[in-house]
Amino acid sequence: MENTQDNINFIPILTVFLSGLFGLLVAYITWNLASKREKEKFKQELAFREFKEKEELYISILSSLDKTVKFTKTGKDYSELFNDLTFISAKSKLLATESINIKFSEISDILYVWSSRYRQSLPKKVGGTDYGIVTNLDNEHREKADEIYPELIKSINDLVSIIKKELNYLKNELKK
């Protein structure tokens, strides 16, 4: 009889022990799942911030190219662009893909040659007035600039295509 009485007293203790063990197991699994979910959320937020940073960089690159072309065509001074271009170039070297940096460098070279020729073709101001003189040499520079311009535009359009592909790829990666 005593043996049966000991078993009856042992059952509640075993039930409490197993319930506590089960509770600990559930708590551990819940904590582990929540931790994984938080890590995934953090990774996704980080990837989204990196995407936005690249998107802003690429917009800045394209904007600076457009501004440079417009400044050249209007004969404006580049000093306003210089700091922006230096910063954008440095940031591009750090964040952009190799293919974008190569294309950006190629465009910069073409842009330099084109803008130099184009600026040389602009009328020379006469004695602080708004009047200018155009010479035959100016026409030669304009013709050369006009030959280079389609290549410049094609290269910029190629860069736009490369940027679009990369941003679409990154967007698709964010959705995974």
GROMACS .gro file of C-alpha atoms in nm:
model
  176
    1MET     CA    1   0.000   0.000   0.000
    2GLU     CA    2   0.279   0.238   0.081
    3ASN     CA    3   0.421   0.196  -0.266
    4THR     CA    4   0.092   0.307  -0.421
    5GLN     CA    5   0.078   0.606  -0.189
    6ASP     CA    6   0.433   0.708  -0.297
    7ASN     CA    7   0.332   0.682  -0.664
    8ILE     CA    8   0.028   0.901  -0.604
    9ASN     CA    9   0.246   1.169  -0.436
   10PHE     CA   10   0.504   1.145  -0.715
   11ILE     CA   11   0.255   1.204  -1.002
   12PRO     CA   12   0.179   1.570  -0.913
   13ILE     CA   13   0.551   1.643  -0.879
   14LEU     CA   14   0.620   1.479  -1.216
   15THR     CA   15   0.332   1.672  -1.374
   16VAL     CA   16   0.464   2.002  -1.239
   17PHE     CA   17   0.815   1.917  -1.354
   18LEU     CA   18   0.702   1.818  -1.706
   19SER     CA   19   0.478   2.126  -1.730
   20GLY     CA   20   0.769   2.348  -1.630
   21LEU     CA   21   1.001   2.175  -1.876
   22PHE     CA   22   0.741   2.212  -2.152
   23GLY     CA   23   0.698   2.582  -2.063
   24LEU     CA   24   1.073   2.636  -2.086
   25LEU     CA   25   1.082   2.458  -2.422
   26VAL     CA   26   0.797   2.673  -2.557
   27ALA     CA   27   0.965   2.990  -2.425
   28TYR     CA   28   1.295   2.894  -2.591
   29ILE     CA   29   1.132   2.815  -2.925
   30THR     CA   30   0.931   3.139  -2.914
   31TRP     CA   31   1.242   3.342  -2.830
   32ASN     CA   32   1.439   3.170  -3.107
   33LEU     CA   33   1.169   3.235  -3.369
   34ALA     CA   34   1.129   3.598  -3.260
   35SER     CA   35   1.505   3.646  -3.276
   36LYS     CA   36   1.522   3.503  -3.628
   37ARG     CA   37   1.230   3.725  -3.736
   38GLU     CA   38   1.404   4.034  -3.591
   39LYS     CA   39   1.731   3.945  -3.765
   40GLU     CA   40   1.550   3.903  -4.098
   41LYS     CA   41   1.367   4.232  -4.047
   42PHE     CA   42   1.698   4.405  -3.970
   43LYS     CA   43   1.863   4.254  -4.280
   44GLN     CA   44   1.571   4.363  -4.497
   45GLU     CA   45   1.577   4.718  -4.357
   46LEU     CA   46   1.953   4.736  -4.412
   47ALA     CA   47   1.917   4.611  -4.770
   48PHE     CA   48   1.643   4.868  -4.831
   49ARG     CA   49   1.861   5.151  -4.695
   50GLU     CA   50   2.151   5.036  -4.913
   51PHE     CA   51   1.917   5.026  -5.214
   52LYS     CA   52   1.795   5.381  -5.144
   53GLU     CA   53   2.152   5.504  -5.100
   54LYS     CA   54   2.254   5.355  -5.435
   55GLU     CA   55   1.942   5.490  -5.603
   56GLU     CA   56   2.019   5.841  -5.473
   57LEU     CA   57   2.382   5.808  -5.587
   58TYR     CA   58   2.276   5.704  -5.937
   59ILE     CA   59   2.028   5.990  -5.957
   60SER     CA   60   2.310   6.226  -5.852
   61ILE     CA   61   2.540   6.083  -6.120
   62LEU     CA   62   2.284   6.128  -6.395
   63SER     CA   63   2.187   6.473  -6.268
   64SER     CA   64   2.549   6.589  -6.259
   65LEU     CA   65   2.604   6.470  -6.616
   66ASP     CA   66   2.293   6.656  -6.728
   67LYS     CA   67   2.400   6.972  -6.544
   68THR     CA   68   2.747   6.956  -6.696
   69VAL     CA   69   2.604   6.932  -7.047
   70LYS     CA   70   2.367   7.223  -6.979
   71PHE     CA   71   2.640   7.436  -6.818
   72THR     CA   72   2.862   7.371  -7.119
   73LYS     CA   73   2.593   7.464  -7.371
   74THR     CA   74   2.512   7.788  -7.190
   75GLY     CA   75   2.877   7.879  -7.129
   76LYS     CA   76   2.824   7.876  -6.751
   77ASP     CA   77   3.117   7.845  -6.514
   78TYR     CA   78   3.176   7.496  -6.369
   79SER     CA   79   3.278   7.611  -6.021
   80GLU     CA   80   2.925   7.545  -5.891
   81LEU     CA   81   2.951   7.183  -6.007
   82PHE     CA   82   3.307   7.111  -5.901
   83ASN     CA   83   3.244   7.015  -5.535
   84ASP     CA   84   2.934   6.813  -5.625
   85LEU     CA   85   3.118   6.621  -5.897
   86THR     CA   86   3.412   6.546  -5.670
   87PHE     CA   87   3.183   6.412  -5.397
   88ILE     CA   88   2.972   6.210  -5.643
   89SER     CA   89   3.281   6.061  -5.804
   90ALA     CA   90   3.426   5.955  -5.467
   91LYS     CA   91   3.095   5.809  -5.350
   92SER     CA   92   3.055   5.625  -5.678
   93LYS     CA   93   3.393   5.461  -5.636
   94LEU     CA   94   3.281   5.330  -5.298
   95LEU     CA   95   2.921   5.226  -5.367
   96ALA     CA   96   2.863   5.175  -5.739
   97THR     CA   97   2.929   4.854  -5.924
   98GLU     CA   98   3.239   4.816  -6.137
   99SER     CA   99   3.039   4.833  -6.461
  100ILE     CA  100   2.879   5.162  -6.359
  101ASN     CA  101   3.213   5.310  -6.251
  102ILE     CA  102   3.375   5.206  -6.579
  103LYS     CA  103   3.091   5.361  -6.781
  104PHE     CA  104   3.092   5.676  -6.565
  105SER     CA  105   3.467   5.714  -6.622
  106GLU     CA  106   3.423   5.660  -6.997
  107ILE     CA  107   3.151   5.926  -7.006
  108SER     CA  108   3.368   6.167  -6.806
  109ASP     CA  109   3.645   6.132  -7.065
  110ILE     CA  110   3.405   6.189  -7.356
  111LEU     CA  111   3.238   6.477  -7.172
  112TYR     CA  112   3.574   6.645  -7.113
  113VAL     CA  113   3.669   6.630  -7.483
  114TRP     CA  114   3.323   6.739  -7.598
  115SER     CA  115   3.292   7.025  -7.346
  116SER     CA  116   3.642   7.152  -7.425
  117ARG     CA  117   3.564   7.165  -7.797
  118TYR     CA  118   3.219   7.311  -7.738
  119ARG     CA  119   3.348   7.586  -7.509
  120GLN     CA  120   3.618   7.675  -7.760
  121SER     CA  121   3.347   7.719  -8.021
  122LEU     CA  122   3.149   7.971  -7.818
  123PRO     CA  123   3.172   8.334  -7.931
  124LYS     CA  124   3.449   8.531  -7.761
  125LYS     CA  125   3.313   8.827  -7.566
  126VAL     CA  126   3.424   9.168  -7.684
  127GLY     CA  127   3.553   9.408  -7.419
  128GLY     CA  128   3.316   9.324  -7.134
  129THR     CA  129   3.004   9.354  -7.349
  130ASP     CA  130   2.742   9.094  -7.430
  131TYR     CA  131   2.860   9.092  -7.792
  132GLY     CA  132   3.081   8.815  -7.921
  133ILE     CA  133   3.295   8.732  -8.222
  134VAL     CA  134   3.293   8.397  -8.401
  135THR     CA  135   3.592   8.291  -8.611
  136ASN     CA  136   3.654   8.005  -8.853
  137LEU     CA  137   3.853   7.831  -8.579
  138ASP     CA  138   3.543   7.846  -8.358
  139ASN     CA  139   3.345   7.670  -8.632
  140GLU     CA  140   3.604   7.389  -8.648
  141HIS     CA  141   3.571   7.335  -8.273
  142ARG     CA  142   3.190   7.331  -8.300
  143GLU     CA  143   3.201   7.076  -8.583
  144LYS     CA  144   3.427   6.850  -8.377
  145ALA     CA  145   3.203   6.896  -8.072
  146ASP     CA  146   2.899   6.812  -8.285
  147GLU     CA  147   3.071   6.491  -8.400
  148ILE     CA  148   3.144   6.386  -8.040
  149TYR     CA  149   2.801   6.476  -7.898
  150PRO     CA  150   2.609   6.168  -8.028
  151GLU     CA  151   2.875   5.943  -7.872
  152LEU     CA  152   2.831   6.127  -7.542
  153ILE     CA  153   2.453   6.090  -7.549
  154LYS     CA  154   2.480   5.719  -7.642
  155SER     CA  155   2.718   5.656  -7.354
  156ILE     CA  156   2.489   5.837  -7.109
  157ASN     CA  157   2.193   5.631  -7.234
  158ASP     CA  158   2.402   5.314  -7.192
  159LEU     CA  159   2.475   5.420  -6.833
  160VAL     CA  160   2.103   5.475  -6.773
  161SER     CA  161   2.036   5.120  -6.897
  162ILE     CA  162   2.305   4.971  -6.672
  163ILE     CA  163   2.167   5.163  -6.373
  164LYS     CA  164   1.810   5.052  -6.445
  165LYS     CA  165   1.920   4.687  -6.466
  166GLU     CA  166   2.106   4.708  -6.137
  167LEU     CA  167   1.821   4.884  -5.956
  168ASN     CA  168   1.568   4.632  -6.090
  169TYR     CA  169   1.792   4.348  -5.976
  170LEU     CA  170   1.824   4.503  -5.629
  171LYS     CA  171   1.447   4.559  -5.610
  172ASN     CA  172   1.386   4.193  -5.692
  173GLU     CA  173   1.639   4.089  -5.426
  174LEU     CA  174   1.449   4.299  -5.170
  175LYS     CA  175   1.127   4.112  -5.248
  176LYS     CA  176   1.283   3.774  -5.165
   0.00000   0.00000   0.00000
